[in-house]
mmCIF file of C-alpha atoms in Angstrom:
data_model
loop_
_atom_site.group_PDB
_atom_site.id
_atom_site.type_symbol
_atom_site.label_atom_id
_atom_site.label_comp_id
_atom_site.label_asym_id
_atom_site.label_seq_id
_atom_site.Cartn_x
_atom_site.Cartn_y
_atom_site.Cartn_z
ATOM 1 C CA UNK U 960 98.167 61.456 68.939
ATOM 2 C CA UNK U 961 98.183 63.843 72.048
ATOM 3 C CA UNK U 962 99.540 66.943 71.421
ATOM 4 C CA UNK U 963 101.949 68.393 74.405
ATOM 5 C CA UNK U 964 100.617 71.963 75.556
ATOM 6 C CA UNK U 965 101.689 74.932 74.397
ATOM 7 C CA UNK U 966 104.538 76.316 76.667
ATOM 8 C CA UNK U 967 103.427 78.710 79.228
ATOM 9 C CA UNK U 968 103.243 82.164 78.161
ATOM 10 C CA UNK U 969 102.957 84.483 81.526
ATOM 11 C CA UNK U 970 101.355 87.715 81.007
ATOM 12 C CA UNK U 971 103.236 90.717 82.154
ATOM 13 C CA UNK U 972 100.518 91.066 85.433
ATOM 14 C CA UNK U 973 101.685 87.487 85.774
ATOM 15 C CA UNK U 974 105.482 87.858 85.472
ATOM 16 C CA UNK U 975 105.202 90.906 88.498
ATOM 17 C CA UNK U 976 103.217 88.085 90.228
ATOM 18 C CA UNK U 977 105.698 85.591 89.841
ATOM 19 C CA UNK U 978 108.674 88.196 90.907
ATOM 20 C CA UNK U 979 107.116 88.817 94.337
ATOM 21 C CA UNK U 980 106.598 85.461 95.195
ATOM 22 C CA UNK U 981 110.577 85.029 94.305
ATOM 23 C CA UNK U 982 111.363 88.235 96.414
ATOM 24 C CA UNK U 983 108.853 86.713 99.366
ATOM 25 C CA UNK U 984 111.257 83.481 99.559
ATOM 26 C CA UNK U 985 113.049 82.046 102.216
ATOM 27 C CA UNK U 986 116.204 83.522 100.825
ATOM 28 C CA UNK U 987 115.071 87.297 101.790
ATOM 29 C CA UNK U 988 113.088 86.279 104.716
ATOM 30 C CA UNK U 989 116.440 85.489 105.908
ATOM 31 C CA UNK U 990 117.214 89.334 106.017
ATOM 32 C CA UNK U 991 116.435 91.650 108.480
ATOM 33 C CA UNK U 992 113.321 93.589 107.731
ATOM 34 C CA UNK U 993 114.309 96.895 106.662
ATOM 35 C CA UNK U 994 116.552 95.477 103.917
ATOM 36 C CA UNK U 995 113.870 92.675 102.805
ATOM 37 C CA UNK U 996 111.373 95.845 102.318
ATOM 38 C CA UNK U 997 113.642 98.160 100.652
ATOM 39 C CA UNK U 998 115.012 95.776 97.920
ATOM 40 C CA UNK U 999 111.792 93.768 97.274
ATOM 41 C CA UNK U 1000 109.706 97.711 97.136
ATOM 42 C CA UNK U 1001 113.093 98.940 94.813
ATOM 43 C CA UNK U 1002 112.835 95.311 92.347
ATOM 44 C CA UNK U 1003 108.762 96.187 91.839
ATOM 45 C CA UNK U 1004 108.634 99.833 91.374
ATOM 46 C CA UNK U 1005 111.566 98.522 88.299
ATOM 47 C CA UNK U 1006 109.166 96.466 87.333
ATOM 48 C CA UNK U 1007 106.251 98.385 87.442
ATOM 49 C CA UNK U 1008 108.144 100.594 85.277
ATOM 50 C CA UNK U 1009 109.603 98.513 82.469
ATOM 51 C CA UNK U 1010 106.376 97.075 82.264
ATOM 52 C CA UNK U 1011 104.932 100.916 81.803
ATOM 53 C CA UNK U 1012 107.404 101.194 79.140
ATOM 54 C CA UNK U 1013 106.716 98.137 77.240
ATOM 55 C CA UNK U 1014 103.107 99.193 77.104
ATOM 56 C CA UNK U 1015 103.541 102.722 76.001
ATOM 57 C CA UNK U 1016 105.985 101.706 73.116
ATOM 58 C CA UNK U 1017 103.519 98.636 72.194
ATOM 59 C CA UNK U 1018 106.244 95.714 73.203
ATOM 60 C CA UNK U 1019 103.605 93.412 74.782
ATOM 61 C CA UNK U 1020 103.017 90.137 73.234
ATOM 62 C CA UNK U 1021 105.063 87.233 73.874
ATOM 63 C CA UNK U 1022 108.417 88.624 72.968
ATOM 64 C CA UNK U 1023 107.769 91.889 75.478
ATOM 65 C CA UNK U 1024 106.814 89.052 78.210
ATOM 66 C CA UNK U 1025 109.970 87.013 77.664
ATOM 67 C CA UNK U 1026 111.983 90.117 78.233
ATOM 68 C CA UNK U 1027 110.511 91.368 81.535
ATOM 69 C CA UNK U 1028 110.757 87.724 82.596
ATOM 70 C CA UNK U 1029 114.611 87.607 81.347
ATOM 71 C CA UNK U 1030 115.483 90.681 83.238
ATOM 72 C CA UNK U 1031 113.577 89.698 85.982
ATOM 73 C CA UNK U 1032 115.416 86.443 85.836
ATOM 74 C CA UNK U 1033 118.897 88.353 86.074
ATOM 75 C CA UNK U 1034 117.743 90.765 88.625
ATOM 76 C CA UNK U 1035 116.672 88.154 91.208
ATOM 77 C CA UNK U 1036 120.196 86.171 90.401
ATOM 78 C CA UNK U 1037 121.999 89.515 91.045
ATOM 79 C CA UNK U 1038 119.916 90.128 94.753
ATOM 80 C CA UNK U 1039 120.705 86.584 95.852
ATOM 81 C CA UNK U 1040 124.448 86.364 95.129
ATOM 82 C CA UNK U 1041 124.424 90.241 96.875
ATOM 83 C CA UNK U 1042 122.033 88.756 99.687
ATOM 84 C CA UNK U 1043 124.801 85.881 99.995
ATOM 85 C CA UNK U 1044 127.856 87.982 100.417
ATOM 86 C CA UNK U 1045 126.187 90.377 103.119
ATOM 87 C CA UNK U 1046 125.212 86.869 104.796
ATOM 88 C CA UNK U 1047 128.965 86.131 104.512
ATOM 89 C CA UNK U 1048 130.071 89.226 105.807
ATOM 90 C CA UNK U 1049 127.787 89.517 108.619
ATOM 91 C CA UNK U 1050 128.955 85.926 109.974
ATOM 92 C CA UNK U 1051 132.643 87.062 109.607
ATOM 93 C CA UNK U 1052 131.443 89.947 111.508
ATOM 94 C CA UNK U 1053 130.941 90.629 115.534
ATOM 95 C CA UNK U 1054 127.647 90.523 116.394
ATOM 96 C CA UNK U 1055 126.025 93.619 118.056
ATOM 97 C CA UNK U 1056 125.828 91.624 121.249
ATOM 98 C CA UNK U 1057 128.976 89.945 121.259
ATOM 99 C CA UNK U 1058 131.837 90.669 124.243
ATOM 100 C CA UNK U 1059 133.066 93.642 124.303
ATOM 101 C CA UNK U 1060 135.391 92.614 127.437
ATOM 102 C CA UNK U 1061 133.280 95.859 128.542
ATOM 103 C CA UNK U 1062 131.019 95.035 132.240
ATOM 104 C CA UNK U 1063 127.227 94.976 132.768
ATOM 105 C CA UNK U 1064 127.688 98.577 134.473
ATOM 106 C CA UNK U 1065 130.181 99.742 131.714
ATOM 107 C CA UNK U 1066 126.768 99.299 129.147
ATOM 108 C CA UNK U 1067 124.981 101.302 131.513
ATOM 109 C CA UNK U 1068 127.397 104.147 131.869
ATOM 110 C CA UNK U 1069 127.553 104.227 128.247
ATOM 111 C CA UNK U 1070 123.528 103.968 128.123
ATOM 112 C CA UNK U 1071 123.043 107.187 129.938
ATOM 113 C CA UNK U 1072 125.826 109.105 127.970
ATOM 114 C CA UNK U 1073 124.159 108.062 125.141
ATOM 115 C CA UNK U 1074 120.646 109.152 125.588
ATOM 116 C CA UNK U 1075 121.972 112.617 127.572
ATOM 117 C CA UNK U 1076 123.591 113.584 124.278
ATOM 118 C CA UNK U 1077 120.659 112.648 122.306
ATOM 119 C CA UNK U 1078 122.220 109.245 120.410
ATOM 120 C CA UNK U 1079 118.748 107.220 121.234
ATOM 121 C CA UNK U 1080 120.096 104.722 119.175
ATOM 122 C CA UNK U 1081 123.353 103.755 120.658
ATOM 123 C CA UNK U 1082 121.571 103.986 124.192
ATOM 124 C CA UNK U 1083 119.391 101.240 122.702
ATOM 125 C CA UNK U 1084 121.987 99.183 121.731
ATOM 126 C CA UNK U 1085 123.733 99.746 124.972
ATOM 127 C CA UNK U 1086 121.011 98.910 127.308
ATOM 128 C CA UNK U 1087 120.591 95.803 125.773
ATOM 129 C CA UNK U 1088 124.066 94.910 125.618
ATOM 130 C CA UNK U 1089 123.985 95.793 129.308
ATOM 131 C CA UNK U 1090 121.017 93.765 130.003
ATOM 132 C CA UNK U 1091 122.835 90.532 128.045
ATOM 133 C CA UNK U 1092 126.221 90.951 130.239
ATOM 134 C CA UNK U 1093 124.195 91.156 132.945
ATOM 135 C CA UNK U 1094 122.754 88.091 132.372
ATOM 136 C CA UNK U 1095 126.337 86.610 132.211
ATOM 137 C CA UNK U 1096 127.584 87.961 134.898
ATOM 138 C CA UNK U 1097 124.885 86.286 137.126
ATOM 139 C CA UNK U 1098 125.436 83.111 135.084
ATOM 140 C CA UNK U 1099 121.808 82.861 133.536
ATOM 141 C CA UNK U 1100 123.919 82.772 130.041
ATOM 142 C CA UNK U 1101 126.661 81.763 128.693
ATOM 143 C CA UNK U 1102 128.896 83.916 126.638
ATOM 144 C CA UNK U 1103 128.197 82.801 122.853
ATOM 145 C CA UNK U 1104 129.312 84.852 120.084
ATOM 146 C CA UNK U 1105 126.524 85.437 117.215
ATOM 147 C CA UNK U 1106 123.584 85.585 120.002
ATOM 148 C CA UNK U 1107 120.946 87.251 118.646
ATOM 149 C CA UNK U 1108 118.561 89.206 121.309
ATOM 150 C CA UNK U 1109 115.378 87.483 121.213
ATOM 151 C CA UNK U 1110 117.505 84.166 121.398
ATOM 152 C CA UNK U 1111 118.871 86.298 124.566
ATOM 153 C CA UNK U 1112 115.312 86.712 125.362
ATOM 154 C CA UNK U 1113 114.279 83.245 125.171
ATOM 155 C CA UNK U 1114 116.887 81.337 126.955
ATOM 156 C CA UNK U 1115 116.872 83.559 130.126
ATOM 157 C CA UNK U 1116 113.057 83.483 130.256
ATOM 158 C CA UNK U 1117 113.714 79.558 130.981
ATOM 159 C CA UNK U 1118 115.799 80.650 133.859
ATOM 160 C CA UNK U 1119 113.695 83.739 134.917
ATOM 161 C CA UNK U 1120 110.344 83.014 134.346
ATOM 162 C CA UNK U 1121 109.230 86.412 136.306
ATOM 163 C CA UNK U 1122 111.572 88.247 133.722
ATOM 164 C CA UNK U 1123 109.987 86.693 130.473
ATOM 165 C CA UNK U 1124 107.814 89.885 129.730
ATOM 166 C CA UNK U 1125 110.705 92.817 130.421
ATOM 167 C CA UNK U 1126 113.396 90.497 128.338
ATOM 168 C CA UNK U 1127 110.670 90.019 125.148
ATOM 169 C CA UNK U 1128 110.186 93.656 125.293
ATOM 170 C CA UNK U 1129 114.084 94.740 125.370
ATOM 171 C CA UNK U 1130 114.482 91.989 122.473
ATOM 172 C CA UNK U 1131 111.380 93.826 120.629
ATOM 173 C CA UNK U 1132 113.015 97.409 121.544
ATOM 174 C CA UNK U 1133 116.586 96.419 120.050
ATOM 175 C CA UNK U 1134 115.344 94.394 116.787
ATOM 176 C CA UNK U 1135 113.161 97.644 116.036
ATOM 177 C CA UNK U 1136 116.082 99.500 116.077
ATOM 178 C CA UNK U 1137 119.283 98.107 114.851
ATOM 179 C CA UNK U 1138 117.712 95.690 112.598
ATOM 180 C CA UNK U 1139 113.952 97.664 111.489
ATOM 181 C CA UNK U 1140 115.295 100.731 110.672
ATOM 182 C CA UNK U 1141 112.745 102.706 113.602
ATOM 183 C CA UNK U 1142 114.627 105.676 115.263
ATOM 184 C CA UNK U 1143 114.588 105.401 118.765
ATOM 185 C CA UNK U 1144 113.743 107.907 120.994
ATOM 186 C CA UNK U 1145 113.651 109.046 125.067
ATOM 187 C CA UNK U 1146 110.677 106.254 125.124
ATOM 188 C CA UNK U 1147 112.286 103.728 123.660
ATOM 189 C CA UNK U 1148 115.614 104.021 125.624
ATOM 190 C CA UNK U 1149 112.800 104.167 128.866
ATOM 191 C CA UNK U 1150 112.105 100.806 127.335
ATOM 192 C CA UNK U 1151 114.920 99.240 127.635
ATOM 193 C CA UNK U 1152 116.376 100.805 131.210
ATOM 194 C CA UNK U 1153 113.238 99.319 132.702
ATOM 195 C CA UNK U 1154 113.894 95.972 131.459
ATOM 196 C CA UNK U 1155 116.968 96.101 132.640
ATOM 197 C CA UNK U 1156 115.628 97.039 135.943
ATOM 198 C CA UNK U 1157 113.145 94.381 135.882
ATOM 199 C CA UNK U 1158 115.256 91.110 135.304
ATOM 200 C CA UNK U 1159 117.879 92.111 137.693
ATOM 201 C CA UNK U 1160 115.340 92.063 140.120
ATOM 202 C CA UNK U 1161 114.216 88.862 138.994
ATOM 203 C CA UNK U 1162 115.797 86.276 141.379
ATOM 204 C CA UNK U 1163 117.193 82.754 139.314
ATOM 205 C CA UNK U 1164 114.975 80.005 139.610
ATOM 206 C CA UNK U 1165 116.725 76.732 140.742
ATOM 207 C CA UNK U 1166 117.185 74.219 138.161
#
């Protein structure tokens, strides 16, 4: 008669293994950078250290693995249902590039406040937003609430082929920013004024 194997007994090497595969999953990918980085680095360095403790206090063996794998087990189901209200949240939310009833050349005047008083960030943010309304305001978008930049980005380089380079770059600019936790500074704001520059001087391509 066959005998079934014996169940699977990870090692604690294995069980870290097996926790950052979980933490590389779609469900984090889904969050911006800066946040996937910070909770996935936090969840290891735990781990590294319960597994530290385990070894000093001579807990290893099977019963030491099933406990790192248990607690592992809770702390992944605690990070999703987080993940999944922050998701909820940010959907109830405005988006950064939403209407702010608020003109192309109201982002700009903003923009340049912004960056004379130092606040590189918000000029970011406002350049882009600028560069966006713009693109409304000549009708190369549509107003749509929840538009991310590089979907910004994307659909107006269909319409302004010449622009495709500046509008990537702005997109790039902004996501670094707001969403990958880089300060910006009097370069980055640069950035983004010159791709605003650029696609308004990017004439609409017939369709």
């Amino acid at each position: 008669m066959i005998q079934p194997p014996p169940p699977f007994t990870p090692t604690a090497d294995q069980a870290r293994e097996l926790a950052a595969r979980e933490l590389a999953g779609a469900a984090y990918r889904a969050r911006e950078p800066g946040l996937l980085e910070r909770v996935g680095q936090w969840l290891l360095d735990r781990l590294d250290e319960l597994v530290t403790l385990l070894t000093a206090q001579r807990l290893g063996g099977a019963g030491g693995v099933v406990l790192v794998v248990v607690l592992v087990a809770v702390v992944v189901v605690v990070v999703r249902w987080r993940l999944g209200r922050s998701a909820r949240t940010a959907r109830l939310a405005p988006g950064p590039l939403d209407d702010t009833g608020a003109t192309a050349a109201d982002h700009r005047a903003r923009a340049g406040e912004h960056a004379a008083a130092g606040r590189f960030d918000e000029a970011v943010r406002e350049w882009m937003r600028a560069l966006v309304r713009g693109l409304e305001e000549r009708d190369v978008l549509a107003a749509r609430p929840g538009r991310t930049a590089g979907e910004a980005a994307r659909e107006a380089a269909a319409v302004l082929p010449g622009a495709d380079g500046a509008l990537a770059d702005a997109a790039r600019c902004f996501d670094e920013t707001v969403y990958g936790g880089r300060p910006a500074d009097a370069g980055a704001v640069a950035r983004m004024r010159a791709a605003d520059e650029a696609v308004r001087g990017v004439p609409v391509t017939a369709g």
